[in-house]
Each structure stands twice: as C-alpha cells, then as structure tokens.
Amino acid sequence: MSVVSIILILLVAFVVGMDGILDEWQMYQPIVACTLVGLAVGNPAAGIILGATLQMITIGWINIGASVAPDIALPSVVSALLVCGPAALSIKHGIALAIPLAVIGQLLSVSIRKSIVKLVHDADDAAEKAEIARMDRIHLLSLGIQGLRVLIPTVLVMLISPQYIHQLMQQVPAVITNGIAVSIGMVAAVGFANLINMMVSKSLWIWFVVGFLLAIFTDVNIFVLAGFGLIVAISFVWIVSRRHGDSNGTSGDDDDLDDFDKELDDL
Amino acid sequence: MENNQNSHINAQQPVHLHKVDFFRIFWRSGIEQGSWNFERMQNLGFAYIMAPAIKRLYPAGDQRKAAMKRHLGFFNTAPIMQSLITGVVLSMEEQRANGADISDDTINATKTAMMGPMGGFGDPIWLGTIRPVLSAFAASLVLSGYGIMGPILFFTAWNILRLVFRYVTQMAGYHRGTDIINLFNTGIIKYVANATSIFGVFMMGVIVARWVKIDFAPLAGFFGGSGGNLMGKIANSSIDVIAPIILTLVCVWLIRKRISPIWIILGLFVLGIFGYFAGILV
C-alpha cells in the first residue's frame, strides 16, 4: 500500500471511530465506512459491495437509551481493509470476520464509556473553576479516545503481514466459508427481528404483513413501495384522527403494546 | 435561590445571544455524544453544546460556574431530538441572565421533562425508521448495480434531514421557549409517531421479504419423474415465501427471550455450515 493509502485509512478509521459513538453523521454505517476504506485503498468496488452486504446484517443494531449494541464501526473498517486491501480476502471471509470484530468493538466501547467517567469528573472540576475552554477540551479528548478505539486495532491489523492473513483464511475449510456465505441471507433476519422487537406493537403487525405480502408477490421496486407506504400511513392516521375527533387520536396503542409484550413473554 | 444575583444583573444592559452563538451551538450539537459515559451519559455533551451560550450570557465568576455545573447534570435523549431541548434551554438561560426568576431547578426540570418523551419519540423515528429505510434503499441501489450512488444517497439524504431538523428545532425551541411543550398536548407528536411507525413497520415487512433468504437446495430431487420438477418448483417457491417470515419471527422470539443477537448470528452461521454440509442449503 502507498503512504497516501495508509494515511487515508488511518484517517477514515479515526473518523469512523468517533462517529460510532456520536451516531450523528452515519459515516460508521458499513455502507459508508466500507466505501471510504475501499476508496482509500484504491479498490472502491469491493468496499461498496461488502458495505451493502454488511449493512443488511447490521441494519437493526441500534443503541437505545443506555444499551450498547454490537459495534459496527470497528468491523466495517477492519473487514473492508482486509477485503479491499492487499490481504484480498473474499467478501465471505470479510463478513465472517466482522462478527467477532463487532463483539471486540462492543467490549472496547463499553470499557471506554466506563473510563470516560473519570474525565467527566475532571469536567466537574473545570466547572468548579469556571474554565469553559478546559471543559471543551475534555469533551473533545473523550471523542478522540473513541476515535482511537477503531484507529488502534486497525493499526494492529495493518502490522500483520497481509500474505499471512490471506494464507490463514485459505486454511479455513471451504465448507465453513460456503456455509457462512449461505447464512448471510438468514443473518439479515436478526437485525430486522431486533427492530421489530422495538417497533412493532400488536396493532402494527398488520402493516408488517401488508408490506411483506406486497414485496414478496410483486416485483415492484422498493422505492415505489416506500412511496406507497408513506402515502398509506399518512392517510390512515389522518382518516383515523378525523373519525375519532382530534382529542382521541389513536390512544390505546400503549395498552396494545403491553398486551403484546405479555403474549410474547408467555410463549 | 439566586434571585439576588439576578436582580443586580438586571440593572445592567440586557445580554442576548448572537447569531454566531446559535451557529456555534448548532455545529457543536453534531458531536454531542463524544463523551457519552455510564455515569451521567450525555451530560458533558450537553454542557459542551451550551458552552458558547454560557460564555456569552454569564461573563465570569459564580454565575458562569453555576451554569456549567447546572448543565453537567445527568442527561440522555435521542441525540437528534436534543436540539429542541437545547433551544428551549437557551431561551430560559437568556431570560435568566437578564434577571427573570428562573431557578436552577426549573431549568433542570425542563430538561428532564423533555428528555424522556423526546427519546421515546426520536429513537424509533430516526434509528428505527429513517435510518433502516434509507440504508435499505442504499444497499438495494448497490446490489442492483448503481455502485457508489448507494452510499452517496444514504449519506447525503440522512445528513440533510438531520441537519435541517436540528437547526429548525433548535431555533423553534429558542423562539417558542417552554411554550413548545404545549405543542405536545395537541396530539401532533402522536400523529407523527403513529404515521412513522406504520410506515416503518410496513417497510420492515418489505425489506424482510426482499432480503431475508434461506437458500434451500432445489427440491425437485425429492419428487421423482417428470411431474417432480413442477412439484419441486411449487414446493421451493412456497418455502421462499414462508421461510423468511418464520425465520424472522423465531429471531424476534429469541430476542424477547433476551438472547444476544450475536449468539443468534453465530447460531445461524452454524446452521448455515451444517445445512451446506448436508446439502440442504446452497
């Protein structure tokens, strides 16, 4: 790899690591992060495909409240580096490696979120002395540490000889690689299940079924289906609100959700 | 409790936030969660966002110190919804700096009262609907051969929506102040939340249908003879319809049983390897 490539990869790793905690710019989502790494290495085509495939798997991995989901930032960068870079792994291998990397990233993220508590106490001290600039620096330092969370493992992987990684992965029996490749379509279900668990209440299942049936029995483009869904959703809510009067709205959703939770717990 | 301090400030010239402060605060809101921690979560992030306002409104000394400490208290909400809360808090801080009778407790209570509903409203919309739908669009663009257009669409669409929403809600929160809470009572938030969840769940059905696949080997072999081919085709296509939905429901059930998604994924890998080995999956 050229020096420029190396610098660009390190930059991408750092930025993606920071965005992983921010959850703002979404550069850490595989479809963007893998593309950026692919561009940095000079092999964007492989990065984009890997990114889109990983995206299907990670689509429902969401940090809500205080929970920390499996990490997305670290596996996106390292898998893309190994697939697009000189190690030239296949996309199947890249995906297989992404899962343990997601766990490593999650552990690192949790331990950093714990250790940042100390820095927050420094910020309390800065407030005690009315030092705004110092408080700002502590915030930015914390952000930088989260960037290093992806940067340092990336550097460690870059230090390993790519030929060695390539040969190592060739040792993996074809049954395992191909087995993982056929399970990619199934693994996508896990992310959706996570989203469904969060979003779908009893009264909403009907919409899931409608969407599913429309998509599986027709060849209509996903964008058209989305437009259709948006119009139907808005008109449905509008009609319901007209019928029940403005004050009622669609109250009772919470009860439905609770009932459904109970039902599923009983299973 | 700080009325005495406020009243002597009142005699001085009124202080107002400048346009540049709003831009600084808006820019800073893009890195709110940088110091997310398990003790007070987004507390330092919120204080960091407020810093330009604190600098402008409270020249130095005890007032500045109190303001910094005030915003280092526990805070956690959906990141993008935080701009609305910031806007409301900015208007309260500005009034307080000009002598209005607004206590620490009032400001803290407003933040606390808003962060829960905003989190409960914002996360399902932004992370549960907009992001999955946009990234599904992007991934299907990539897989149908549009290459880099996918990531570009995802990144720009998300960030335009996010930045416009953050700026508009920050300014709306500032101009309407605590009155914005009355907006919650009109039910508008409920309608938006309902429409979004219907749309989101509909799209989840669409995406599960298009993306979740169990690649069973052709079943033609099980039915001998020439009619077997047709039987096999029918069996395969009905499995293609049923399998994704059953698999997804099983995963939902496992997740409700509090099994970590990572274990489910590893389990599916094992299933895939055995299925491939046995020739059931191709």
mmCIF file of C-alpha atoms in Angstrom, chain A residues 15 18-19 22-29 32, chain B residues 26-27 29-31 154-156 158-159 162-163:
data_model
loop_
_atom_site.group_PDB
_atom_site.id
_atom_site.type_symbol
_atom_site.label_atom_id
_atom_site.label_comp_id
_atom_site.label_asym_id
_atom_site.label_seq_id
_atom_site.Cartn_x
_atom_site.Cartn_y
_atom_site.Cartn_z
ATOM 1 C CA VAL A 15 -13.285 9.482 11.930
ATOM 2 C CA MET A 18 -15.606 8.955 16.514
ATOM 3 C CA ASP A 19 -18.820 8.768 14.527
ATOM 4 C CA LEU A 22 -21.691 10.126 18.024
ATOM 5 C CA ASP A 23 -24.286 8.280 15.950
ATOM 6 C CA GLU A 24 -24.749 11.535 14.021
ATOM 7 C CA TRP A 25 -23.151 11.578 10.595
ATOM 8 C CA GLN A 26 -23.556 7.818 9.987
ATOM 9 C CA MET A 27 -20.125 7.506 8.430
ATOM 10 C CA TYR A 28 -19.659 4.432 10.599
ATOM 11 C CA GLN A 29 -22.501 2.568 8.916
ATOM 12 C CA VAL A 32 -20.360 4.377 4.047
ATOM 13 C CA PHE B 26 -25.675 24.106 16.134
ATOM 14 C CA TRP B 27 -22.242 22.953 14.993
ATOM 15 C CA SER B 29 -24.625 19.624 18.539
ATOM 16 C CA GLY B 30 -23.172 17.393 15.814
ATOM 17 C CA ILE B 31 -20.673 15.945 18.280
ATOM 18 C CA PHE B 154 -27.629 7.389 2.141
ATOM 19 C CA PHE B 155 -25.054 9.820 3.500
ATOM 20 C CA THR B 156 -26.466 12.978 1.916
ATOM 21 C CA TRP B 158 -29.583 11.352 6.155
ATOM 22 C CA ASN B 159 -27.399 14.345 6.875
ATOM 23 C CA ARG B 162 -30.682 15.597 10.287
ATOM 24 C CA LEU B 163 -29.028 18.995 9.923
#
